[in-house]
mmCIF file of N, CA and C in Angstrom:
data_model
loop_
_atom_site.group_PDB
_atom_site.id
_atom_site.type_symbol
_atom_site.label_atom_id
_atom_site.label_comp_id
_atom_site.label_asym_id
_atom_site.label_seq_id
_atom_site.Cartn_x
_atom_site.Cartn_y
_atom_site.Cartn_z
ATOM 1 N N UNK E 1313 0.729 -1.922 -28.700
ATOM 2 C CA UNK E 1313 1.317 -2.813 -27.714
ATOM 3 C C UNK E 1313 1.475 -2.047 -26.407
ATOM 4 N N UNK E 1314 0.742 -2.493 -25.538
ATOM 5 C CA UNK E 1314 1.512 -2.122 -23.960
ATOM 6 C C UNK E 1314 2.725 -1.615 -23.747
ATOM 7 N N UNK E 1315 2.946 -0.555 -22.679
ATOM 8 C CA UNK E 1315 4.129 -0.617 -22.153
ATOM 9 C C UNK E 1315 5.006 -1.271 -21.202
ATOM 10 N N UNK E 1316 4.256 -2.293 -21.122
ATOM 11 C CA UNK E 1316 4.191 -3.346 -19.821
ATOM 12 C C UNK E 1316 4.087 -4.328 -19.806
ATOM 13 N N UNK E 1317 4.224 -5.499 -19.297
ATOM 14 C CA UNK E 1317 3.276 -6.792 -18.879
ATOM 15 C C UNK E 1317 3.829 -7.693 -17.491
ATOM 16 N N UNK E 1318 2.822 -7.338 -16.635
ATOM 17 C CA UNK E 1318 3.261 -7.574 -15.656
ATOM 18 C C UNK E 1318 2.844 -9.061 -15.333
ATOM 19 N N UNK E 1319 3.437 -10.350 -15.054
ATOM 20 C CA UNK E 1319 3.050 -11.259 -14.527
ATOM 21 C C UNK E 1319 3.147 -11.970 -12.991
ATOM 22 N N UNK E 1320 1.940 -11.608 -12.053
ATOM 23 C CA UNK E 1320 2.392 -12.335 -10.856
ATOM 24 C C UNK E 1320 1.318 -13.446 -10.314
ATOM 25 N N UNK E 1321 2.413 -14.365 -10.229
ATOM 26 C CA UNK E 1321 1.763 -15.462 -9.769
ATOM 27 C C UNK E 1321 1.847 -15.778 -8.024
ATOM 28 N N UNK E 1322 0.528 -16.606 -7.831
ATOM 29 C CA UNK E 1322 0.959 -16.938 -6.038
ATOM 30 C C UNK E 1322 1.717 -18.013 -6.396
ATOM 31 N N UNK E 1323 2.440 -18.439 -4.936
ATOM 32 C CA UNK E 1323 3.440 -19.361 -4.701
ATOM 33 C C UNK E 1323 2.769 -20.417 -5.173
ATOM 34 N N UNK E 1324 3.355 -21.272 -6.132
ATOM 35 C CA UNK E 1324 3.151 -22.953 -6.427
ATOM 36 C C UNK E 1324 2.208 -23.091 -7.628
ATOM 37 N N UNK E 1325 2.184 -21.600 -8.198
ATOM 38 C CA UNK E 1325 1.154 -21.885 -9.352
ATOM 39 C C UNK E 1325 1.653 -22.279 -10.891
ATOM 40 N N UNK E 1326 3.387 -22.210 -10.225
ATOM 41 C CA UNK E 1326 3.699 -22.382 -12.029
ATOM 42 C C UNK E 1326 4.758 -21.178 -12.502
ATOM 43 N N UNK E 1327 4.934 -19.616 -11.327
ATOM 44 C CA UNK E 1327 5.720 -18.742 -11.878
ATOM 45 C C UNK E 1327 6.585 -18.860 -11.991
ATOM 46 N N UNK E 1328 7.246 -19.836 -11.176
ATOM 47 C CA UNK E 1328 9.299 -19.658 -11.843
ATOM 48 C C UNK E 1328 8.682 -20.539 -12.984
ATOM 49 N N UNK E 1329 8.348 -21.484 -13.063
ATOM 50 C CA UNK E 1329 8.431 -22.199 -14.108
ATOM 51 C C UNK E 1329 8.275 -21.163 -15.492
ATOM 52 N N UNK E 1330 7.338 -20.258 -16.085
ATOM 53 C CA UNK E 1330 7.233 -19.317 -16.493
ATOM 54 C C UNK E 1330 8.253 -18.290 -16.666
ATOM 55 N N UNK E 1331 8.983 -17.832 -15.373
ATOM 56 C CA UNK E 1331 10.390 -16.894 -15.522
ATOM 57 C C UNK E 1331 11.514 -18.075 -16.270
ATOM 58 N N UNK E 1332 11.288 -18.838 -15.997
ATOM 59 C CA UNK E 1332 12.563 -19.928 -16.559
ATOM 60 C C UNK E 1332 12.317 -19.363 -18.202
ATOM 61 N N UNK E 1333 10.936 -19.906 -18.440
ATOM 62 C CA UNK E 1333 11.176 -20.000 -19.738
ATOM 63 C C UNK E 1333 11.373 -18.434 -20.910
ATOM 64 N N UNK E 1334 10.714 -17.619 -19.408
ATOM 65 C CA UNK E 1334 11.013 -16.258 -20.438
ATOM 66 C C UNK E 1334 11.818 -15.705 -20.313
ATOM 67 N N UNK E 1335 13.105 -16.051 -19.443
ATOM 68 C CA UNK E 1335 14.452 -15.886 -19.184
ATOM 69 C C UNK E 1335 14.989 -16.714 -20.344
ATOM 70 N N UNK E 1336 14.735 -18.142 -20.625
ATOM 71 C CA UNK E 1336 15.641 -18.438 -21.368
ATOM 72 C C UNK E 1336 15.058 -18.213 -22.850
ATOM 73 N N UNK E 1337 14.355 -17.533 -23.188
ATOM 74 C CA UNK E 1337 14.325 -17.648 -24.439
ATOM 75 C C UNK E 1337 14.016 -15.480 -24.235
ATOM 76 N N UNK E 1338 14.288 -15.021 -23.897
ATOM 77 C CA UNK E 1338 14.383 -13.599 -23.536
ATOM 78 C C UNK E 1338 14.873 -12.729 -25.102
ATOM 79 N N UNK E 1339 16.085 -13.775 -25.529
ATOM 80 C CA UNK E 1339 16.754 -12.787 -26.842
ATOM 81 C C UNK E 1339 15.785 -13.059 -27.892
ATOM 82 N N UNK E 1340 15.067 -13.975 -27.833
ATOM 83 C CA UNK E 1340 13.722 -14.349 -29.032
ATOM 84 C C UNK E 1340 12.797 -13.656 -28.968
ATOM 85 N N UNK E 1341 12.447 -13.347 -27.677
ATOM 86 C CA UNK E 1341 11.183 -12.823 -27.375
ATOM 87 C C UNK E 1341 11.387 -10.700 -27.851
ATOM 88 N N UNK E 1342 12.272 -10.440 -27.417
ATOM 89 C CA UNK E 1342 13.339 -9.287 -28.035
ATOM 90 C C UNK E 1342 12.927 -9.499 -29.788
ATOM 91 N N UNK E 1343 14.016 -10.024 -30.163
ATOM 92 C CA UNK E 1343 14.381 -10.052 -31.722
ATOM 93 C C UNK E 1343 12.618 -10.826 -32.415
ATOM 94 N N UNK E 1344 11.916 -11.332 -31.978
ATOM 95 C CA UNK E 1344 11.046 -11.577 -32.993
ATOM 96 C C UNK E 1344 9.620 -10.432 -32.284
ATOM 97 N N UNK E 1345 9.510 -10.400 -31.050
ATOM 98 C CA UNK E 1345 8.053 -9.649 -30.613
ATOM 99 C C UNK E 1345 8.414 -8.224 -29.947
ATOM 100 N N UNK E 1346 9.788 -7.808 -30.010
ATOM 101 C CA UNK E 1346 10.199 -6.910 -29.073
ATOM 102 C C UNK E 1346 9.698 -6.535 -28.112
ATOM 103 N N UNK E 1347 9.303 -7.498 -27.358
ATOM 104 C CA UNK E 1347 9.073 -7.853 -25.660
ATOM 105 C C UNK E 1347 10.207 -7.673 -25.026
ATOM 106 N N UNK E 1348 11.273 -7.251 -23.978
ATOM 107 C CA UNK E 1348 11.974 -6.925 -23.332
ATOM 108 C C UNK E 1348 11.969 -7.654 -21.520
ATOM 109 N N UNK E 1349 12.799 -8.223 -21.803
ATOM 110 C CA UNK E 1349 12.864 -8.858 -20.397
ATOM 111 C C UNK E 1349 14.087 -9.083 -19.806
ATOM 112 N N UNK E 1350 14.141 -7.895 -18.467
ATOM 113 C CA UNK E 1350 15.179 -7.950 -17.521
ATOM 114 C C UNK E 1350 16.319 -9.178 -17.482
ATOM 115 N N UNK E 1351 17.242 -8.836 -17.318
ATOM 116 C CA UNK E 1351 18.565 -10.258 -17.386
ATOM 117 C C UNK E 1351 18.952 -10.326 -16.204
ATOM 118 N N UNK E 1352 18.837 -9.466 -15.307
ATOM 119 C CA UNK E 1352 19.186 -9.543 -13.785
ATOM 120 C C UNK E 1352 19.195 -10.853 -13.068
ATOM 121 N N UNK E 1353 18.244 -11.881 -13.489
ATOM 122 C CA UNK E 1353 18.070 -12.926 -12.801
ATOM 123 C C UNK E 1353 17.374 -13.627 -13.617
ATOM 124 N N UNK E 1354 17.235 -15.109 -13.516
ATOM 125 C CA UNK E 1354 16.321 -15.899 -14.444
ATOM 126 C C UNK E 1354 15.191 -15.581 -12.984
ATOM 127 N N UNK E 1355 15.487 -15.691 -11.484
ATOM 128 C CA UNK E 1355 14.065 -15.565 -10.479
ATOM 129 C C UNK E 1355 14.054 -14.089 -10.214
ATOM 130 N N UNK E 1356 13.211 -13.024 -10.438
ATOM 131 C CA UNK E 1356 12.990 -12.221 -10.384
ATOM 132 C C UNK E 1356 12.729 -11.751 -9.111
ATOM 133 N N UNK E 1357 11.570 -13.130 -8.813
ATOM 134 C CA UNK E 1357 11.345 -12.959 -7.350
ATOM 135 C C UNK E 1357 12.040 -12.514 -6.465
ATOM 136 N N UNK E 1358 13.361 -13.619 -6.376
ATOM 137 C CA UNK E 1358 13.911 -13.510 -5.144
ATOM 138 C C UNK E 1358 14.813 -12.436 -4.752
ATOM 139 N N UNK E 1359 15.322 -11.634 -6.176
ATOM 140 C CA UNK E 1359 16.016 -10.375 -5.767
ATOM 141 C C UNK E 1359 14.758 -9.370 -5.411
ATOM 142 N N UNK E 1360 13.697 -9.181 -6.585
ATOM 143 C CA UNK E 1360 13.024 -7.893 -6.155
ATOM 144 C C UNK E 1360 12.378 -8.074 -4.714
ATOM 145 N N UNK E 1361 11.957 -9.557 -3.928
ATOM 146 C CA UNK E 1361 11.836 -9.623 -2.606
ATOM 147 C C UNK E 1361 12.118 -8.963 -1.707
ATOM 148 N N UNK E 1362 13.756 -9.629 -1.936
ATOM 149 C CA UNK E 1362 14.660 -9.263 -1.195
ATOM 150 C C UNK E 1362 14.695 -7.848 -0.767
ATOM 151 N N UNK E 1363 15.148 -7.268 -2.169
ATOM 152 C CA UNK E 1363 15.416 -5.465 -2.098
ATOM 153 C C UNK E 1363 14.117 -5.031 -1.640
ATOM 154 N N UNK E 1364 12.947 -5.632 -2.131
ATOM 155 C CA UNK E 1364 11.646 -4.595 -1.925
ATOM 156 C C UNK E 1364 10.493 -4.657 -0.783
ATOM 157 N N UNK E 1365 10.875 -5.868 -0.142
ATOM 158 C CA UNK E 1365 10.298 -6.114 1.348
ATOM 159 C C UNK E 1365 10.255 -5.826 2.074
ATOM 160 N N UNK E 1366 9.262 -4.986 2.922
ATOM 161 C CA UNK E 1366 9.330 -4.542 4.217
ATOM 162 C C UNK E 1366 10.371 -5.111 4.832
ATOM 163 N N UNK E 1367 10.219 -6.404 5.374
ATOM 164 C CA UNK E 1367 10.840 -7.583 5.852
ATOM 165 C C UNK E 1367 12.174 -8.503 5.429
ATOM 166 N N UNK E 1368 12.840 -8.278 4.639
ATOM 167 C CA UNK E 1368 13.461 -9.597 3.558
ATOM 168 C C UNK E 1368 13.864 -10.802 4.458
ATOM 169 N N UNK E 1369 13.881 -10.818 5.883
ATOM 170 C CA UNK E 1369 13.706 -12.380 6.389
ATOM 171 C C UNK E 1369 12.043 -12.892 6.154
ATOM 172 N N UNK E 1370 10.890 -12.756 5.582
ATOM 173 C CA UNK E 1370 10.043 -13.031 5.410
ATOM 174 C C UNK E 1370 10.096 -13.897 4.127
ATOM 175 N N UNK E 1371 10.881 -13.336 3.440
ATOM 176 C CA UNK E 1371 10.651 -14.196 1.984
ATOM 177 C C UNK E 1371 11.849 -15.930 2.019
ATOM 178 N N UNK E 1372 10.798 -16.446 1.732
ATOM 179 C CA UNK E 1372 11.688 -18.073 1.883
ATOM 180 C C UNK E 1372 13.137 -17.997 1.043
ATOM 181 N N UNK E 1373 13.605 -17.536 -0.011
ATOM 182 C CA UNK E 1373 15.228 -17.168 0.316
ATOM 183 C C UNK E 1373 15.771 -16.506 1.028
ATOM 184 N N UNK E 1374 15.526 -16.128 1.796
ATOM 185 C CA UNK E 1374 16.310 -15.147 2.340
ATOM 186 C C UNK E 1374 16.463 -15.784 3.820
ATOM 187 N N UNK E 1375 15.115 -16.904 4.210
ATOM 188 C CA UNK E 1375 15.296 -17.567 5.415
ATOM 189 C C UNK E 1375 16.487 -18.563 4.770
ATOM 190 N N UNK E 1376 16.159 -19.143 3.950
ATOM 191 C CA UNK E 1376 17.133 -20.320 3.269
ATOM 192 C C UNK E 1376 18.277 -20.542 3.039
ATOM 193 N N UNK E 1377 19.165 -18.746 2.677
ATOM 194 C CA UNK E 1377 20.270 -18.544 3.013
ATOM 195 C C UNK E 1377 21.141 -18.054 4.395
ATOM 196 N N UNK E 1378 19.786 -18.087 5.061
ATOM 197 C CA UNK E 1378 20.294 -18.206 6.841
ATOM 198 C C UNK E 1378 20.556 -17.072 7.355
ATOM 199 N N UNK E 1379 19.501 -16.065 6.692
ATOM 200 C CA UNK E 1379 19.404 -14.650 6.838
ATOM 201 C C UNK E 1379 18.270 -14.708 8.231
ATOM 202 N N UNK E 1380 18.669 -15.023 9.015
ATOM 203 C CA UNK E 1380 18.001 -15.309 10.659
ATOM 204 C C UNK E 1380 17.728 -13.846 11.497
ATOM 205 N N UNK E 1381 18.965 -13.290 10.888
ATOM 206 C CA UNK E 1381 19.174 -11.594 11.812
ATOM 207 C C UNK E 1381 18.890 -10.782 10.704
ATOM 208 N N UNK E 1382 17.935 -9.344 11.256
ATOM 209 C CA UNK E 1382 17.982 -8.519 10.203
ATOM 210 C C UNK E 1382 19.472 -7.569 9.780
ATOM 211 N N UNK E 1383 20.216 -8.023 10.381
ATOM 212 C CA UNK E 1383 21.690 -7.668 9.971
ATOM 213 C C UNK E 1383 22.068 -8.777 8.580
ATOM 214 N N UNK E 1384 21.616 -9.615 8.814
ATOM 215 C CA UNK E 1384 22.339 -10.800 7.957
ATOM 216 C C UNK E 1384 21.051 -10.588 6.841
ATOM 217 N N UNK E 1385 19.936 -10.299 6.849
ATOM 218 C CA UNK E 1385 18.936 -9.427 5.577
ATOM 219 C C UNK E 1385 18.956 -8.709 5.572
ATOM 220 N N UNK E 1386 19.705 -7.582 6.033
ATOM 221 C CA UNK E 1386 19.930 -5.951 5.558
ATOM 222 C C UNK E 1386 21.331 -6.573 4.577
ATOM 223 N N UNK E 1387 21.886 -7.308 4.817
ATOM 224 C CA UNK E 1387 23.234 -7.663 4.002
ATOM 225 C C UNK E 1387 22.724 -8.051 2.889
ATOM 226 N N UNK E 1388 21.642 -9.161 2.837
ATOM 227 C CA UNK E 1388 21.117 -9.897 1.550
ATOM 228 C C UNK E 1388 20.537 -8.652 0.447
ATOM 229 N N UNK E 1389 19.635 -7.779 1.521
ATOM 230 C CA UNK E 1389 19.189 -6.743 0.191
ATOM 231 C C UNK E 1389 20.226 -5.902 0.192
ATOM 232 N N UNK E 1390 21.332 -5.480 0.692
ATOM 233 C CA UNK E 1390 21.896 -4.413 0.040
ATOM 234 C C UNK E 1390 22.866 -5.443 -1.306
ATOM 235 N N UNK E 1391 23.109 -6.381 -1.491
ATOM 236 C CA UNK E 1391 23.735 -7.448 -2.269
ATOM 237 C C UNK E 1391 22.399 -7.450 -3.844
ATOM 238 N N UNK E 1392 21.129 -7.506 -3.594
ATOM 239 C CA UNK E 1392 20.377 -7.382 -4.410
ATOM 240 C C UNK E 1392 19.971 -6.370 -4.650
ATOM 241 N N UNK E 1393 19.948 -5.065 -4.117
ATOM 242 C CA UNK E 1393 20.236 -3.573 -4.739
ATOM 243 C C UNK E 1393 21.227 -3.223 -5.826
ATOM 244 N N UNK E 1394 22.176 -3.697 -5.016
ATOM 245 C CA UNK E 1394 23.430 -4.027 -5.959
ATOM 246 C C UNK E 1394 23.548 -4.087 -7.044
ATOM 247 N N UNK E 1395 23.075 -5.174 -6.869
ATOM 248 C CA UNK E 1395 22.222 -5.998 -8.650
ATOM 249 C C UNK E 1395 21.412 -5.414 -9.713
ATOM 250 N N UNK E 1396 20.507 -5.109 -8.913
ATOM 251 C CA UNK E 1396 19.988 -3.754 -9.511
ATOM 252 C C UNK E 1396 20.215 -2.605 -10.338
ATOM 253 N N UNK E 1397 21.089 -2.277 -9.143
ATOM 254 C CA UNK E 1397 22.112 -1.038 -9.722
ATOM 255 C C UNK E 1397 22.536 -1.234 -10.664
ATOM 256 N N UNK E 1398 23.520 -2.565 -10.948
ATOM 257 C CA UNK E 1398 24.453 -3.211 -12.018
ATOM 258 C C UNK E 1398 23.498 -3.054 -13.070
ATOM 259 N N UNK E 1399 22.463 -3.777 -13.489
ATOM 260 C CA UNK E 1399 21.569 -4.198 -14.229
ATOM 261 C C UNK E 1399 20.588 -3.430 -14.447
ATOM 262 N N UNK E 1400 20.359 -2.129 -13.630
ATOM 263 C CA UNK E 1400 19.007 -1.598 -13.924
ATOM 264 C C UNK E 1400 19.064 -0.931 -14.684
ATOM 265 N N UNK E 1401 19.699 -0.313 -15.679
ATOM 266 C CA UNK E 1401 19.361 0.813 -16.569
ATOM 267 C C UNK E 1401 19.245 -0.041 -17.620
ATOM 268 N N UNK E 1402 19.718 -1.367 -17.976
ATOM 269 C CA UNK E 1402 18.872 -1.804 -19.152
ATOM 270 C C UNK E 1402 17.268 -2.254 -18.601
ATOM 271 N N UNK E 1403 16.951 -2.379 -17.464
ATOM 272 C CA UNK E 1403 15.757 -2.379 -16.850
ATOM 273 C C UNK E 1403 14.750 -1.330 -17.152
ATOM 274 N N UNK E 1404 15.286 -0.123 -16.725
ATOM 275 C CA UNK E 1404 14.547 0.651 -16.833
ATOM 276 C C UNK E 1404 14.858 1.801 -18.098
ATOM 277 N N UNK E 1405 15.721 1.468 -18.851
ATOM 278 C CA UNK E 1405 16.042 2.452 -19.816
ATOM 279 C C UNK E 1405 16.145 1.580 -21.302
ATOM 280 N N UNK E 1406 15.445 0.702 -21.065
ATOM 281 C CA UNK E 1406 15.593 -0.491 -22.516
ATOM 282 C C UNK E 1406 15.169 -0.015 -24.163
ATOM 283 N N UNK E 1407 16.060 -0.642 -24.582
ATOM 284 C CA UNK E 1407 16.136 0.001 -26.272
ATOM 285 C C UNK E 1407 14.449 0.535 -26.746
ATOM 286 N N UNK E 1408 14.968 1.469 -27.327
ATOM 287 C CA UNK E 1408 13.431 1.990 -27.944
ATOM 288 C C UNK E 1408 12.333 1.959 -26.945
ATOM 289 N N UNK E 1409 12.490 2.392 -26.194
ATOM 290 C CA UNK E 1409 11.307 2.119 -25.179
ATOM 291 C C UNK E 1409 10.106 0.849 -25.419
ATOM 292 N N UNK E 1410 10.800 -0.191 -25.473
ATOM 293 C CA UNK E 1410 10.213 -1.857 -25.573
ATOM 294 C C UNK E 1410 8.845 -1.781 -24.785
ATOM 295 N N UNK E 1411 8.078 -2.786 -24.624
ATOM 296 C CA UNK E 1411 7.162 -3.107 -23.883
ATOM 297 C C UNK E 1411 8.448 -3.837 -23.126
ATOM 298 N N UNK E 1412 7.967 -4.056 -21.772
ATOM 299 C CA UNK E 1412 8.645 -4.504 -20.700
ATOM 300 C C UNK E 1412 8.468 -5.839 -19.564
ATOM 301 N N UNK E 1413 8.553 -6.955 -19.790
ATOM 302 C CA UNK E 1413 7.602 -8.579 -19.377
ATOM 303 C C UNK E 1413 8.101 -8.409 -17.639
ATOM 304 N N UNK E 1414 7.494 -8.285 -16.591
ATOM 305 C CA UNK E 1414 8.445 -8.851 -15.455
ATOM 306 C C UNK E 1414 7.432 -9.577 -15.049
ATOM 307 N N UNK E 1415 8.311 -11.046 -14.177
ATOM 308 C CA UNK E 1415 7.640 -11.776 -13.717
ATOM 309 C C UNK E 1415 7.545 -12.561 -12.649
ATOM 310 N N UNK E 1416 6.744 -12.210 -11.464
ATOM 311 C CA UNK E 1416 7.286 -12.460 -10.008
ATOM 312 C C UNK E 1416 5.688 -12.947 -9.477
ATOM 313 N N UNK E 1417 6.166 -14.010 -8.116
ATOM 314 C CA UNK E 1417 5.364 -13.848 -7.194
ATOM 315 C C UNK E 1417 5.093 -13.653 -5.692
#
């Protein structure tokens, strides 16, 4: 098995729809295939965007929450770093070294 599986989709092809479902069924996918998938967010997207964008007023949440000034998106990603932080060591340090699903576009 991989150590990995990365899924990215372009906009409108179907990927949240996809994170929905491997968010919500995440503890199955664990307990029956030990696939491993981040809990940080059911949209993956919009935090790792956020934090990982040149830009984070570029990405359509971040306009949406009225992040207009890069003061008001330096605020949004340091809020989704955050998150990160909170959440990342089961991210990046997950039981038994799992294969690992993320899924963004």
């Amino acid at each position: 098995m991989p150590n990995g599986i990365i899924h990215i989709g372009l906009p409108k092809t179907g990927t949240t729809s996809v994170q929905s479902a491997v968010y919500k069924h995440r503890d199955r996918l664990l307990a029956e295939f030990g696939i491993f998938y981040p809990w940080i967010s059911e949209n993956l997207t919009d935090i790792l965007c956020t934090a990982f964008h040149d830009d984070p007023r570029k990405h359509i949440n971040v306009r949406l929450a009225g992040a207009n000034t890069i003061e008001k998106a330096e605020l949004l990603r340091s809020q989704s770093l955050a998150a990160i932080e909170r959440h990342g060591k089961p991210l990046f340090f997950r039981p038994k070294a799992l294969p690992i699903l993320i899924t963004t576009n």
